[in-house]
C-alpha positions as a printed Julia matrix, in Angstrom:
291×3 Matrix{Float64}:
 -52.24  69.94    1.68
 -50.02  73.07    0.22
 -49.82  74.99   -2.54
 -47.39  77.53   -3.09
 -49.05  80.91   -2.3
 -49.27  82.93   -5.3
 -47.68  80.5    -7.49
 -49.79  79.18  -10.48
 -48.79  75.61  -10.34
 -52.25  73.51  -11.4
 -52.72  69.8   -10.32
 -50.54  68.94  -13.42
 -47.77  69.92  -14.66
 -45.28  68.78  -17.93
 -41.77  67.75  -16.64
 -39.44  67.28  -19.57
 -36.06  66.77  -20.54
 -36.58  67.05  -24.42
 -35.79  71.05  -24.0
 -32.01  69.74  -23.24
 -31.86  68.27  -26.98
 -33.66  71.31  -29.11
 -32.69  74.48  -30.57
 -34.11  77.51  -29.08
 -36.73  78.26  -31.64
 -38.07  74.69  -31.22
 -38.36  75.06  -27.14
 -40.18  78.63  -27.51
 -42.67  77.57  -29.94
 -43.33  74.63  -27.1
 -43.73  76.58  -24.23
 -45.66  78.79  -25.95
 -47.97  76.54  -27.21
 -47.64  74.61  -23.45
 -49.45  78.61  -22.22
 -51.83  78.05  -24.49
 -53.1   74.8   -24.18
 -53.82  76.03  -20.54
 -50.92  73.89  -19.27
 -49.98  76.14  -16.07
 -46.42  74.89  -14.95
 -43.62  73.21  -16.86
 -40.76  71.42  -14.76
 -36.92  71.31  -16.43
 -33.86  69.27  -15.33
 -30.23  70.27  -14.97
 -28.4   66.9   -16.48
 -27.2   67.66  -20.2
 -25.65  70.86  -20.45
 -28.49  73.26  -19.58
 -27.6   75.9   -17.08
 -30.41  75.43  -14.83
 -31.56  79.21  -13.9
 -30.33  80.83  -17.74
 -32.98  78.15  -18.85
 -35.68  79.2   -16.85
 -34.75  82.45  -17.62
 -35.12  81.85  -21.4
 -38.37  80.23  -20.75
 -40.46  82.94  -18.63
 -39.14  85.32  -21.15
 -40.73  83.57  -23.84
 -44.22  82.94  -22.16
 -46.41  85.35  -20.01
 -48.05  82.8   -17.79
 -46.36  79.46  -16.94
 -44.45  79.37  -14.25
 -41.03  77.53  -14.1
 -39.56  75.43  -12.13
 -36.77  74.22  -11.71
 -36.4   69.81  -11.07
 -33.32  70.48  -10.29
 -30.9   72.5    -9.82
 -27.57  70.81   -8.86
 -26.21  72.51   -5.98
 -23.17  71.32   -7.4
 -23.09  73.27  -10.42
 -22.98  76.74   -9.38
 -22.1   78.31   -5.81
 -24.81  79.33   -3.5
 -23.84  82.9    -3.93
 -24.6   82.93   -7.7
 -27.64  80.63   -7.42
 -29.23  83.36   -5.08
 -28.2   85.87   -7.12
 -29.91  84.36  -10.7
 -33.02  83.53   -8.45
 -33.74  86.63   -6.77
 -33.22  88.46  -10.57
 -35.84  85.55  -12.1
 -38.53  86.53   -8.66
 -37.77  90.1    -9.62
 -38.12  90.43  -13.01
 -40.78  87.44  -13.61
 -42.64  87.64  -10.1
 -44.84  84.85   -8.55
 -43.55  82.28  -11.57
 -40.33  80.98  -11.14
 -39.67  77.88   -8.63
 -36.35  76.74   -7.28
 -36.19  73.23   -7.02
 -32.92  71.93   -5.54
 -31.17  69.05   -5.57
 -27.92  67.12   -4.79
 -28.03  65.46   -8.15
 -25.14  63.19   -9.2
 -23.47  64.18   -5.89
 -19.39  64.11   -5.67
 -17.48  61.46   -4.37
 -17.55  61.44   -0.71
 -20.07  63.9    -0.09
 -23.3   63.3     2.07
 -26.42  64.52    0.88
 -28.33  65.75    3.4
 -24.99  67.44    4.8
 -24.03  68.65    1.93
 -27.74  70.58    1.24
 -28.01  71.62    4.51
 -24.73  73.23    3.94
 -25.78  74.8     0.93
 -29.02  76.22    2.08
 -26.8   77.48    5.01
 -24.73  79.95    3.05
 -27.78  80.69    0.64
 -29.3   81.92    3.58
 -26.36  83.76    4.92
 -25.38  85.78    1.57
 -26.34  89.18    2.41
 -25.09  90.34   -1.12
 -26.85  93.71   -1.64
 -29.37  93.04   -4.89
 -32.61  94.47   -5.08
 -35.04  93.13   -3.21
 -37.58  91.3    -5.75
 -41.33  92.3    -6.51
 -42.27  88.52   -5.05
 -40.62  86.16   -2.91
 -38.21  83.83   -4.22
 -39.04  80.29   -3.27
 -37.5   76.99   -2.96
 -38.46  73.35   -2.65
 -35.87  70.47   -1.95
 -35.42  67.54   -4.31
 -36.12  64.9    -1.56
 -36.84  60.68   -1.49
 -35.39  59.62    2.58
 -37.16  60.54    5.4
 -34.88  62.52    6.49
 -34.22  64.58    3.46
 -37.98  65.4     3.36
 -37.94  66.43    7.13
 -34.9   69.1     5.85
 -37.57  69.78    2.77
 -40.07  70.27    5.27
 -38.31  72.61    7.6
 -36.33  74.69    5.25
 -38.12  75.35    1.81
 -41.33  75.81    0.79
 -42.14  71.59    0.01
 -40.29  68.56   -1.16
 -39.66  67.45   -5.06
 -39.97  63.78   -5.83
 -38.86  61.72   -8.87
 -39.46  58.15   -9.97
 -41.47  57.39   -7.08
 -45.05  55.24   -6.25
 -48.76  56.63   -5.12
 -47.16  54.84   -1.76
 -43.69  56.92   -1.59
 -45.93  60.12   -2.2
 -48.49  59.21    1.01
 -45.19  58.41    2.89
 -43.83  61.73    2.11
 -47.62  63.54    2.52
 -47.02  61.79    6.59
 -43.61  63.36    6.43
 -43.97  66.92    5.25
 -47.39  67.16    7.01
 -50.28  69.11    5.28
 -48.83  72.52    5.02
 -45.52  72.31    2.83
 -45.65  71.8    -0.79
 -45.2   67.9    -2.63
 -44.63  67.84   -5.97
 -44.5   64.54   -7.84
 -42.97  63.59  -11.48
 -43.7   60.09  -12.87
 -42.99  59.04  -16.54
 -45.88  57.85  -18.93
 -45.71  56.4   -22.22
 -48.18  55.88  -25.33
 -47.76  52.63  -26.22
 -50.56  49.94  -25.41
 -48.29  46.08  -26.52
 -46.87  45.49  -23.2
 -43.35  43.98  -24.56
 -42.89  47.13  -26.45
 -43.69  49.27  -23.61
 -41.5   47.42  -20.92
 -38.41  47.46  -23.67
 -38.69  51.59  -23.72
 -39.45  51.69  -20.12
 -36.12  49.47  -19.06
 -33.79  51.58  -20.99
 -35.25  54.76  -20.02
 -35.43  53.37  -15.92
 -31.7   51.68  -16.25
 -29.75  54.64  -15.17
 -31.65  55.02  -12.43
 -31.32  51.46  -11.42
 -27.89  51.59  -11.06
 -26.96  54.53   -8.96
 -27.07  54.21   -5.06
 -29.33  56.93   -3.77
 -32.05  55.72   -6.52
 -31.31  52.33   -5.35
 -31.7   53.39   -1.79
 -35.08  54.66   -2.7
 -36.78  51.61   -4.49
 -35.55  49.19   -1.11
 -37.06  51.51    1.06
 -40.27  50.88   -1.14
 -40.24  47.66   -0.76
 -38.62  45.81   -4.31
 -36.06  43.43   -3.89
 -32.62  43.11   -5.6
 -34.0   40.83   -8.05
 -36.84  43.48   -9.02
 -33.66  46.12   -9.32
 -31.18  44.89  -10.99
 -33.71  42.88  -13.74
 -36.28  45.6   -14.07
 -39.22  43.33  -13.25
 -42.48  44.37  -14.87
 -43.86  45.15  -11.32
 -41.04  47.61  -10.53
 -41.05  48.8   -14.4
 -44.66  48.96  -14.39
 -44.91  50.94  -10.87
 -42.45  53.56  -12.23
 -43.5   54.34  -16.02
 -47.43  54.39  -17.02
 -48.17  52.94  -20.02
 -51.01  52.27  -22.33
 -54.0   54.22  -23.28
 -54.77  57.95  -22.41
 -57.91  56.62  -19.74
 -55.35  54.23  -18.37
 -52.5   56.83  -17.93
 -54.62  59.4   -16.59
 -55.99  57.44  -13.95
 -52.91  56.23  -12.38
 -51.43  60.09  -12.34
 -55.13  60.62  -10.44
 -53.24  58.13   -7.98
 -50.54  60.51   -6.76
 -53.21  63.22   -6.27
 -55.51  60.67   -3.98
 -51.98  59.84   -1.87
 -51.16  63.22   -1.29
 -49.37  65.0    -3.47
 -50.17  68.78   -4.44
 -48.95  68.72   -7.89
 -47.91  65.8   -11.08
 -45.52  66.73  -13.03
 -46.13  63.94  -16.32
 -42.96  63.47  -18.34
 -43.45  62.0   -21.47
 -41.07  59.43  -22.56
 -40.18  57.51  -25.73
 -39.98  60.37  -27.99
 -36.28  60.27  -30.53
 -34.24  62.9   -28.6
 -35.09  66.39  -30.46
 -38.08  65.71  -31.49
 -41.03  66.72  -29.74
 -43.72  65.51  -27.29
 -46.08  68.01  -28.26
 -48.62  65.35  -29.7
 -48.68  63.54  -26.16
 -48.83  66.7   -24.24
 -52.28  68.12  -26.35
 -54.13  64.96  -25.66
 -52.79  64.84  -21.93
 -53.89  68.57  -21.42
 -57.73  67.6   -22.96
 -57.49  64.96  -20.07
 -56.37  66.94  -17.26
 -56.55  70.42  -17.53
 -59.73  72.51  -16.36
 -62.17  73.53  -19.44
């Protein structure tokens, strides 16, 4: 399997979406506390008005460590031009800690995905803007679920970005990719150990993802049927969020590891929007992170 060279990724990761909700002395005192707990990578979305690359910006310069990355950038939200441009200042300036993760995200009407990303890493890789050239590479991973989208992933960036997937969609995508590129995988967990409880938080968070084609695309492909989509069932609920105790979460991350993947980013879910996770991610960093 691959790692990133140079890159100080870790077997875990935190993948979070509170930092869209907080002011920004809230999310420095996190990532700087993140550093210290030892946690070596934290993984931030582009959904809720966060400008993907000033945000990873704003976190390497608040940290000396973690490295960044990015899950994703739209490649809808800013030309390929000024995406290249932001990234090879972030390799430059904050070398061998910044990731590129790229995605076609909510997509516009019409558009293909694969098409439309092989477009965009087309005239990333024909921009021959002068900029300095940065003290360490700038690298890029694909945010990638279809076979065919990994294969892209696989031949064009540095590894593949998955989301809201299964141990068995990460050993499908390990057989895709192949052992050298990088997999990294994200998969929601929750604290809460009263299984009614648990399923109630873990609907509402998985609905929007139940109801969009490319996500629905995904979960057929993994074998659940319409019923288990457009209910929630426990099994597809269940498969998607980890709940319970800290021994019970832990173990089924271990599971993405064992099928393959390189790296887990854990996102932490069921916390009131702008408050913070912190709690969740000390006692996950005991349980995962080297001594």
């Amino acid at each position: 399997m691959g790692m990133i060279e140079n890159l100080r990724l870790g077997r875990y990761g935190i993948w979070t979406f509170d930092f869209e909700d907080q002011p920004a002395g809230l999310i420095r005192d996190s990532v700087q506390e993140l550093e210290e707990l030892g946690w070596p990578a934290v993984w931030i979305p582009e959904s809720e008005g966060r400008e993907a690359l000033t945000h990873a910006g704003f976190l390497l310069s608040a940290t000396e460590r973690l490295t960044v990355v990015n899950g994703i950038a739209q490649i809808w939200s800013r030309e390929a031009q000024w995406t290249r441009g932001a990234a090879l200042l972030l390799a430059d300036a904050y070398p061998d800690r910044h990731l590129l993760g790229l995605g076609f995200g909510a997509g516009k009407p019409g558009a293909k995905p694969l098409q439309a990303m092989n477009g965009y890493l087309d005239a990333l890789d024909a921009d021959t803007k002068v900029n300095p050239a940065p003290r360490a590479p700038m690298r890029r991973i694909l945010a990638a679920y279809g076979p065919k989208m990994l294969e892209l992933a696989r031949d064009r960036s540095a590894g593949a970005h998955t989301y809201h997937v299964t141990p068995d969609h990460t050993a499908q995508a390990r057989g895709i990719l192949g052992a050298g590129p990088f997999l990294g995988v994200e998969h929601a967990v929750l604290f809460e150990t009263d299984p009614a409880k648990a399923r109630e938080i873990a609907r509402a968070h998985l609905h929007p993802y139940l109801t969009t084609p490319y996500n629905i695309a995904k979960f057929r492909r993994l074998g659940y049927s319409e019923a288990d989509i457009d209910r929630g069932s426990d099994r597809l609920v269940d498969d998607l969020v980890f709940w319970g105790d800290l021994d019970t979460i832990t173990a089924k991350l271990r599971g993405h590891l064992d099928a393959g993947a390189d790296h887990v980013g854990v996102q932490v879910i069921g916390v009131e929007p702008g408050t913070s996770a912190m709690p969740y991610w000390r006692r996950l960093a005991e349980a995962l992170l080297p001594a």
